[in-house]
């Protein structure tokens, strides 16, 4: 029982809230991430952020840029840069498919969320996305507001 209470304090999902507002999601996939030292402990405590982060393909490897993982307080061995590049773990054929799709105009790789799977391994959900124009953002906000009004009207009757 003490173990269950201890696990409740951990945040298991870190979201990139702006991603769905700024981009149109075309396709998504899940990748592992290579972390060092106490970075996993910091992520388990919720001290990570996916805002302003993106993924690039460099020399046949996928790298996650600008993911903020704050330093773990009780770590005295190794000091790591909080915004360092982190390698994403994908199969070679998945990387090649992504590379072909990224050569299309206006497509980018963005992380949607970071989560721990059932075995306790940190995974990143990546999305192949296209940037939205300002009028697209307004349209999606308008559609979301109309949906909310419809739900409220259903609840009143």
Short mmCIF file of C-alpha atoms in Angstrom, two decimals:
data_model
loop_
_atom_site.label_atom_id
_atom_site.label_comp_id
_atom_site.label_asym_id
_atom_site.label_seq_id
_atom_site.Cartn_x
_atom_site.Cartn_y
_atom_site.Cartn_z
CA UNK A 1 0.00 0.00 0.00
CA UNK A 2 2.87 2.38 0.73
CA UNK A 3 4.21 1.70 -2.75
CA UNK A 4 0.88 2.76 -4.32
CA UNK A 5 0.89 6.02 -2.37
CA UNK A 6 4.48 6.65 -3.43
CA UNK A 7 3.62 6.17 -7.14
CA UNK A 8 0.73 8.66 -7.01
CA UNK A 9 3.09 11.61 -6.72
CA UNK A 10 4.61 10.90 -10.14
CA UNK A 11 3.31 12.59 -13.26
CA UNK A 12 3.28 9.92 -15.94
CA UNK A 13 2.27 12.04 -18.93
CA UNK A 14 3.84 15.27 -20.15
CA UNK A 15 1.85 17.00 -22.88
CA UNK A 16 2.77 19.47 -25.57
CA UNK A 17 -0.38 21.56 -25.27
CA UNK A 18 0.40 23.97 -28.09
CA UNK A 19 1.07 21.24 -30.65
CA UNK A 20 -2.53 20.55 -31.67
CA UNK A 21 -3.28 24.28 -31.81
CA UNK A 22 -0.23 25.21 -33.90
CA UNK A 23 -0.13 22.17 -36.21
CA UNK A 24 -2.40 19.86 -38.17
CA UNK A 25 -1.48 16.31 -37.17
CA UNK A 26 -1.13 14.02 -40.19
CA UNK A 27 0.38 10.88 -38.66
CA UNK A 28 1.76 9.83 -35.29
CA UNK A 29 4.13 7.17 -33.97
CA UNK A 30 5.73 6.17 -30.69
CA UNK A 31 9.49 6.18 -30.11
CA UNK A 32 11.75 5.40 -27.21
CA UNK A 33 14.13 8.03 -25.88
CA UNK A 34 17.72 7.69 -24.73
CA UNK A 35 18.24 9.37 -21.35
CA UNK A 36 21.26 9.67 -19.09
CA UNK A 37 21.74 9.59 -15.36
CA UNK A 38 18.93 10.93 -13.26
CA UNK A 39 16.85 12.34 -16.13
CA UNK A 40 14.28 9.55 -15.72
CA UNK A 41 13.73 10.52 -12.09
CA UNK A 42 13.18 14.14 -13.08
CA UNK A 43 10.63 13.11 -15.72
CA UNK A 44 8.82 10.87 -13.22
CA UNK A 45 8.54 13.88 -10.91
CA UNK A 46 7.03 15.92 -13.76
CA UNK A 47 10.00 18.25 -14.19
CA UNK A 48 10.02 18.10 -17.99
CA UNK A 49 8.49 20.17 -20.76
CA UNK A 50 7.87 19.51 -24.45
CA UNK A 51 7.01 23.13 -25.31
CA UNK A 52 9.13 24.55 -28.14
CA UNK A 53 10.62 21.11 -28.86
CA UNK A 54 10.89 19.38 -32.22
CA UNK A 55 12.61 16.39 -33.77
CA UNK A 56 15.16 16.32 -36.58
CA UNK A 57 16.76 13.56 -38.61
CA UNK A 58 20.54 13.83 -38.73
CA UNK A 59 22.80 11.16 -40.26
CA UNK A 60 20.10 8.51 -40.18
CA UNK A 61 19.19 9.12 -36.51
CA UNK A 62 16.25 11.00 -35.01
CA UNK A 63 17.09 13.62 -32.38
CA UNK A 64 14.74 15.49 -30.07
CA UNK A 65 15.76 19.13 -29.73
CA UNK A 66 14.85 21.61 -26.95
CA UNK A 67 13.07 19.20 -24.60
CA UNK A 68 13.49 20.68 -21.14
CA UNK A 69 14.31 18.17 -18.39
CA UNK A 70 15.20 19.96 -15.17
CA UNK A 71 18.04 18.71 -13.03
CA UNK A 72 17.24 16.18 -10.32
CA UNK A 73 17.87 17.77 -6.92
CA UNK A 74 19.55 14.77 -5.30
CA UNK A 75 21.99 14.14 -8.14
CA UNK A 76 25.60 14.92 -7.26
CA UNK A 77 27.43 12.88 -9.89
CA UNK A 78 26.80 14.33 -13.33
CA UNK A 79 25.48 17.74 -14.39
CA UNK A 80 23.57 17.61 -17.68
CA UNK A 81 22.35 20.43 -19.87
CA UNK A 82 18.54 20.61 -19.42
CA UNK A 83 17.93 21.34 -23.13
CA UNK A 84 20.47 18.98 -24.66
CA UNK A 85 19.67 16.94 -27.78
CA UNK A 86 18.32 13.48 -26.99
CA UNK A 87 18.36 10.52 -29.33
CA UNK A 88 15.03 8.90 -30.20
CA UNK A 89 14.95 5.17 -30.72
CA UNK A 90 13.22 4.08 -33.93
CA UNK A 91 13.76 1.28 -36.41
CA UNK A 92 15.74 2.07 -39.55
CA UNK A 93 12.78 1.57 -41.91
CA UNK A 94 10.61 3.91 -39.80
CA UNK A 95 13.31 6.58 -39.96
CA UNK A 96 13.58 6.21 -43.74
CA UNK A 97 9.80 6.55 -44.17
CA UNK A 98 9.81 9.67 -41.99
CA UNK A 99 12.71 11.13 -43.95
CA UNK A 100 10.84 10.69 -47.24
CA UNK A 101 7.73 12.36 -45.83
CA UNK A 102 9.70 15.23 -44.28
CA UNK A 103 11.07 16.23 -47.68
CA UNK A 104 7.56 17.37 -48.57
CA UNK A 105 7.08 21.10 -48.17
CA UNK A 106 6.01 22.35 -44.76
CA UNK A 107 6.09 19.09 -42.77
CA UNK A 108 7.83 18.77 -39.42
CA UNK A 109 8.25 16.27 -36.59
CA UNK A 110 6.89 17.42 -33.24
CA UNK A 111 6.46 15.56 -29.94
CA UNK A 112 2.87 15.39 -28.69
CA UNK A 113 3.43 13.72 -25.33
CA UNK A 114 5.90 11.81 -23.19
CA UNK A 115 4.59 8.90 -21.14
CA UNK A 116 5.70 5.78 -19.32
CA UNK A 117 4.46 2.52 -20.83
CA UNK A 118 3.26 -0.45 -18.76
CA UNK A 119 6.86 -1.65 -18.26
CA UNK A 120 8.01 1.73 -16.93
CA UNK A 121 9.93 2.80 -20.04
CA UNK A 122 9.70 6.42 -21.16
CA UNK A 123 8.19 6.83 -24.63
CA UNK A 124 7.63 9.88 -26.83
CA UNK A 125 4.64 10.19 -29.15
CA UNK A 126 5.88 11.95 -32.29
CA UNK A 127 3.65 13.47 -34.95
CA UNK A 128 4.27 14.29 -38.56
CA UNK A 129 2.56 17.66 -38.75
CA UNK A 130 1.95 20.66 -40.97
CA UNK A 131 1.81 24.18 -39.54
CA UNK A 132 -1.58 25.86 -39.37
CA UNK A 133 -2.28 29.29 -40.80
CA UNK A 134 -3.91 31.92 -38.60
CA UNK A 135 -7.34 31.41 -40.20
CA UNK A 136 -7.09 27.65 -39.58
CA UNK A 137 -6.45 28.30 -35.89
CA UNK A 138 -9.50 30.57 -35.70
CA UNK A 139 -11.63 27.97 -37.44
CA UNK A 140 -10.60 25.21 -35.02
CA UNK A 141 -11.34 27.49 -32.04
CA UNK A 142 -14.75 28.30 -33.50
CA UNK A 143 -15.53 24.59 -34.07
CA UNK A 144 -14.47 23.72 -30.52
CA UNK A 145 -16.70 26.48 -29.08
CA UNK A 146 -19.68 25.29 -31.13
CA UNK A 147 -19.12 21.73 -29.91
CA UNK A 148 -19.11 22.94 -26.30
CA UNK A 149 -22.37 24.84 -26.84
CA UNK A 150 -23.96 21.71 -28.35
CA UNK A 151 -22.89 19.66 -25.31
CA UNK A 152 -24.31 22.27 -22.92
CA UNK A 153 -27.61 22.33 -24.81
CA UNK A 154 -27.84 18.51 -24.61
CA UNK A 155 -27.21 18.58 -20.86
CA UNK A 156 -29.96 21.15 -20.25
CA UNK A 157 -32.65 19.00 -21.92
#
